[in-house]
mmCIF file of C-alpha atoms in Angstrom:
data_model
loop_
_atom_site.group_PDB
_atom_site.id
_atom_site.type_symbol
_atom_site.label_atom_id
_atom_site.label_comp_id
_atom_site.label_asym_id
_atom_site.label_seq_id
_atom_site.Cartn_x
_atom_site.Cartn_y
_atom_site.Cartn_z
ATOM 1 C CA UNK A 27 96.878 65.260 88.093
ATOM 2 C CA UNK A 28 97.597 68.843 89.306
ATOM 3 C CA UNK A 29 96.628 69.321 92.965
ATOM 4 C CA UNK A 30 93.662 71.785 93.341
ATOM 5 C CA UNK A 31 95.630 74.173 95.421
ATOM 6 C CA UNK A 32 98.383 74.473 92.653
ATOM 7 C CA UNK A 33 95.559 74.867 89.897
ATOM 8 C CA UNK A 34 93.777 77.527 91.884
ATOM 9 C CA UNK A 35 96.906 79.582 92.361
ATOM 10 C CA UNK A 36 98.217 79.108 88.844
ATOM 11 C CA UNK A 37 101.484 77.808 90.308
ATOM 12 C CA UNK A 38 102.467 75.380 87.419
ATOM 13 C CA UNK A 39 101.194 77.660 84.740
ATOM 14 C CA UNK A 40 103.513 80.550 85.900
ATOM 15 C CA UNK A 41 106.032 78.373 87.348
ATOM 16 C CA UNK A 42 106.083 80.302 90.615
ATOM 17 C CA UNK A 43 105.730 78.827 93.983
ATOM 18 C CA UNK A 44 104.744 80.864 97.085
ATOM 19 C CA UNK A 45 106.627 80.881 100.342
ATOM 20 C CA UNK A 46 104.387 79.699 103.345
ATOM 21 C CA UNK A 47 101.716 78.420 100.858
ATOM 22 C CA UNK A 48 103.292 76.013 98.655
ATOM 23 C CA UNK A 49 106.168 75.051 100.816
ATOM 24 C CA UNK A 50 107.121 75.928 104.424
ATOM 25 C CA UNK A 51 108.429 79.573 104.818
ATOM 26 C CA UNK A 52 111.027 80.581 107.167
ATOM 27 C CA UNK A 53 110.799 84.104 108.638
ATOM 28 C CA UNK A 54 112.888 86.087 111.216
ATOM 29 C CA UNK A 55 110.419 87.896 113.681
ATOM 30 C CA UNK A 56 111.710 90.796 115.624
ATOM 31 C CA UNK A 57 110.498 92.331 118.911
ATOM 32 C CA UNK A 58 112.272 95.687 118.907
ATOM 33 C CA UNK A 59 112.722 97.506 122.058
ATOM 34 C CA UNK A 60 114.505 100.607 123.607
ATOM 35 C CA UNK A 61 115.831 98.975 126.821
ATOM 36 C CA UNK A 62 113.355 100.994 128.832
ATOM 37 C CA UNK A 63 110.277 98.851 128.655
ATOM 38 C CA UNK A 64 109.007 100.166 125.212
ATOM 39 C CA UNK A 65 108.479 98.147 122.137
ATOM 40 C CA UNK A 66 108.014 99.213 118.522
ATOM 41 C CA UNK A 67 105.018 98.241 116.654
ATOM 42 C CA UNK A 68 103.738 99.018 113.116
ATOM 43 C CA UNK A 69 100.150 99.289 111.757
ATOM 44 C CA UNK A 70 99.975 97.159 108.749
ATOM 45 C CA UNK A 71 98.496 99.007 105.676
ATOM 46 C CA UNK A 72 96.294 97.767 102.788
ATOM 47 C CA UNK A 73 99.482 96.836 100.899
ATOM 48 C CA UNK A 74 100.629 94.302 103.480
ATOM 49 C CA UNK A 75 100.429 90.610 102.749
ATOM 50 C CA UNK A 76 97.551 90.206 105.335
ATOM 51 C CA UNK A 77 95.936 91.487 108.511
ATOM 52 C CA UNK A 78 95.417 94.939 107.218
ATOM 53 C CA UNK A 79 94.983 97.772 109.862
ATOM 54 C CA UNK A 80 96.352 95.600 112.663
ATOM 55 C CA UNK A 81 99.289 96.464 114.797
ATOM 56 C CA UNK A 82 102.307 94.080 114.792
ATOM 57 C CA UNK A 83 105.798 93.521 115.710
ATOM 58 C CA UNK A 84 107.809 92.972 112.567
ATOM 59 C CA UNK A 85 109.233 90.042 110.456
ATOM 60 C CA UNK A 86 111.001 89.332 107.192
ATOM 61 C CA UNK A 87 111.221 86.220 105.118
ATOM 62 C CA UNK A 88 114.599 84.367 104.973
ATOM 63 C CA UNK A 89 115.814 84.475 101.497
ATOM 64 C CA UNK A 90 117.843 81.720 99.884
ATOM 65 C CA UNK A 91 121.651 82.348 100.507
ATOM 66 C CA UNK A 92 120.901 85.090 103.090
ATOM 67 C CA UNK A 93 121.962 84.377 106.729
ATOM 68 C CA UNK A 94 119.566 84.712 109.679
ATOM 69 C CA UNK A 95 121.654 87.479 111.264
ATOM 70 C CA UNK A 96 121.856 89.405 107.867
ATOM 71 C CA UNK A 97 118.193 89.103 107.397
ATOM 72 C CA UNK A 98 117.511 90.383 110.917
ATOM 73 C CA UNK A 99 119.782 93.433 110.441
ATOM 74 C CA UNK A 100 118.696 94.213 106.826
ATOM 75 C CA UNK A 101 115.004 94.078 107.696
ATOM 76 C CA UNK A 102 115.292 96.393 110.678
ATOM 77 C CA UNK A 103 117.430 98.825 108.620
ATOM 78 C CA UNK A 104 114.980 98.712 105.688
ATOM 79 C CA UNK A 105 111.754 98.894 107.822
ATOM 80 C CA UNK A 106 112.869 101.144 110.661
ATOM 81 C CA UNK A 107 115.940 103.028 109.248
ATOM 82 C CA UNK A 108 118.071 101.991 112.309
ATOM 83 C CA UNK A 109 120.743 99.539 113.116
ATOM 84 C CA UNK A 110 120.619 96.541 115.542
ATOM 85 C CA UNK A 111 122.437 97.361 118.791
ATOM 86 C CA UNK A 112 122.042 93.945 120.257
ATOM 87 C CA UNK A 113 119.929 90.853 119.965
ATOM 88 C CA UNK A 114 118.852 87.708 121.789
ATOM 89 C CA UNK A 115 117.416 84.701 120.073
ATOM 90 C CA UNK A 116 114.125 83.732 121.844
ATOM 91 C CA UNK A 117 113.290 80.581 120.087
ATOM 92 C CA UNK A 118 111.051 79.388 117.197
ATOM 93 C CA UNK A 119 107.367 78.906 116.578
ATOM 94 C CA UNK A 120 105.700 76.598 114.073
ATOM 95 C CA UNK A 121 102.986 78.919 112.551
ATOM 96 C CA UNK A 122 99.889 77.449 110.890
ATOM 97 C CA UNK A 123 97.297 79.937 109.791
ATOM 98 C CA UNK A 124 94.688 80.336 107.061
ATOM 99 C CA UNK A 125 94.411 83.479 105.079
ATOM 100 C CA UNK A 126 91.451 84.033 102.697
ATOM 101 C CA UNK A 127 90.893 80.283 102.614
ATOM 102 C CA UNK A 128 94.590 79.470 101.835
ATOM 103 C CA UNK A 129 96.322 77.472 104.508
ATOM 104 C CA UNK A 130 99.951 78.802 105.330
ATOM 105 C CA UNK A 131 102.889 77.375 107.209
ATOM 106 C CA UNK A 132 105.815 79.405 108.516
ATOM 107 C CA UNK A 133 108.681 78.460 110.836
ATOM 108 C CA UNK A 134 109.244 81.810 112.763
ATOM 109 C CA UNK A 135 112.769 82.391 114.275
ATOM 110 C CA UNK A 136 111.916 84.962 117.023
ATOM 111 C CA UNK A 137 114.295 87.628 118.298
ATOM 112 C CA UNK A 138 114.345 90.320 120.906
ATOM 113 C CA UNK A 139 116.292 93.247 119.490
ATOM 114 C CA UNK A 140 117.553 96.490 121.130
ATOM 115 C CA UNK A 141 117.554 99.595 118.990
ATOM 116 C CA UNK A 142 118.023 103.331 119.300
ATOM 117 C CA UNK A 143 114.497 104.802 119.559
ATOM 118 C CA UNK A 144 115.737 108.269 118.539
ATOM 119 C CA UNK A 145 116.742 106.938 114.994
ATOM 120 C CA UNK A 146 113.527 105.034 114.220
ATOM 121 C CA UNK A 147 111.534 106.162 111.178
ATOM 122 C CA UNK A 148 109.092 104.359 108.886
ATOM 123 C CA UNK A 149 111.268 103.204 106.154
ATOM 124 C CA UNK A 150 108.349 101.400 104.440
ATOM 125 C CA UNK A 151 105.212 103.654 104.304
ATOM 126 C CA UNK A 152 103.790 101.506 101.577
ATOM 127 C CA UNK A 153 103.508 98.613 104.006
ATOM 128 C CA UNK A 154 103.174 100.490 107.262
ATOM 129 C CA UNK A 155 100.589 103.120 107.931
ATOM 130 C CA UNK A 156 102.346 104.107 111.122
ATOM 131 C CA UNK A 157 105.170 103.010 113.474
ATOM 132 C CA UNK A 158 104.729 103.729 117.219
ATOM 133 C CA UNK A 159 106.194 102.910 120.526
ATOM 134 C CA UNK A 160 104.099 101.216 123.162
ATOM 135 C CA UNK A 161 104.718 99.564 126.567
ATOM 136 C CA UNK A 162 103.293 96.309 127.755
ATOM 137 C CA UNK A 163 100.175 97.966 129.235
ATOM 138 C CA UNK A 164 99.414 100.021 126.072
ATOM 139 C CA UNK A 165 99.777 97.239 123.293
ATOM 140 C CA UNK A 166 96.676 97.806 120.986
ATOM 141 C CA UNK A 167 93.924 95.198 121.129
ATOM 142 C CA UNK A 168 93.678 95.461 117.296
ATOM 143 C CA UNK A 169 96.936 93.392 116.819
ATOM 144 C CA UNK A 170 98.236 90.636 114.623
ATOM 145 C CA UNK A 171 96.538 87.243 115.258
ATOM 146 C CA UNK A 172 100.162 85.722 116.258
ATOM 147 C CA UNK A 173 101.076 88.557 118.620
ATOM 148 C CA UNK A 174 99.251 87.043 121.654
ATOM 149 C CA UNK A 175 100.958 83.595 121.133
ATOM 150 C CA UNK A 176 104.332 85.339 120.720
ATOM 151 C CA UNK A 177 103.884 87.482 123.873
ATOM 152 C CA UNK A 178 102.559 84.482 125.946
ATOM 153 C CA UNK A 179 105.506 82.162 124.792
ATOM 154 C CA UNK A 180 108.149 84.770 125.575
ATOM 155 C CA UNK A 181 106.609 86.877 128.383
ATOM 156 C CA UNK A 182 109.416 86.156 130.879
ATOM 157 C CA UNK A 183 112.172 86.879 128.336
ATOM 158 C CA UNK A 184 110.563 90.018 126.872
ATOM 159 C CA UNK A 185 110.182 92.231 130.079
ATOM 160 C CA UNK A 186 113.685 92.309 131.213
ATOM 161 C CA UNK A 187 116.321 94.678 129.510
#
């Protein structure tokens, strides 16, 4: 028998499986900063996977055969049009959520990444309505559901340069 979640999503009929839904997805999450207490966030557009209109740090799925470091560097280059100056691995999170009634599971590999704020541009305007710098006191309340967990877990590692 075909499991209900596979039937509903048409997985077997289309021979397509979705990361984070049909199997555990792995993503690289990056907290980009300028070394002066400012962090870069993006406002998710209606074309984003979920949590539309909310502010977020950024992430990208780890693709088969890509390294974690290549994913980190490529995603930042694509999304923010700048290079990674340096990075620190913060840790990982086991992220379980529900989106429109569908349960998701991602393993998030979390990084703190130094970038040049003068080179940042919105490289994916179809996914981000806006990119903007904030400090810890001005982080918008309208933020991604996982951001408070991220900030709480890494608060001691994030505030230093």
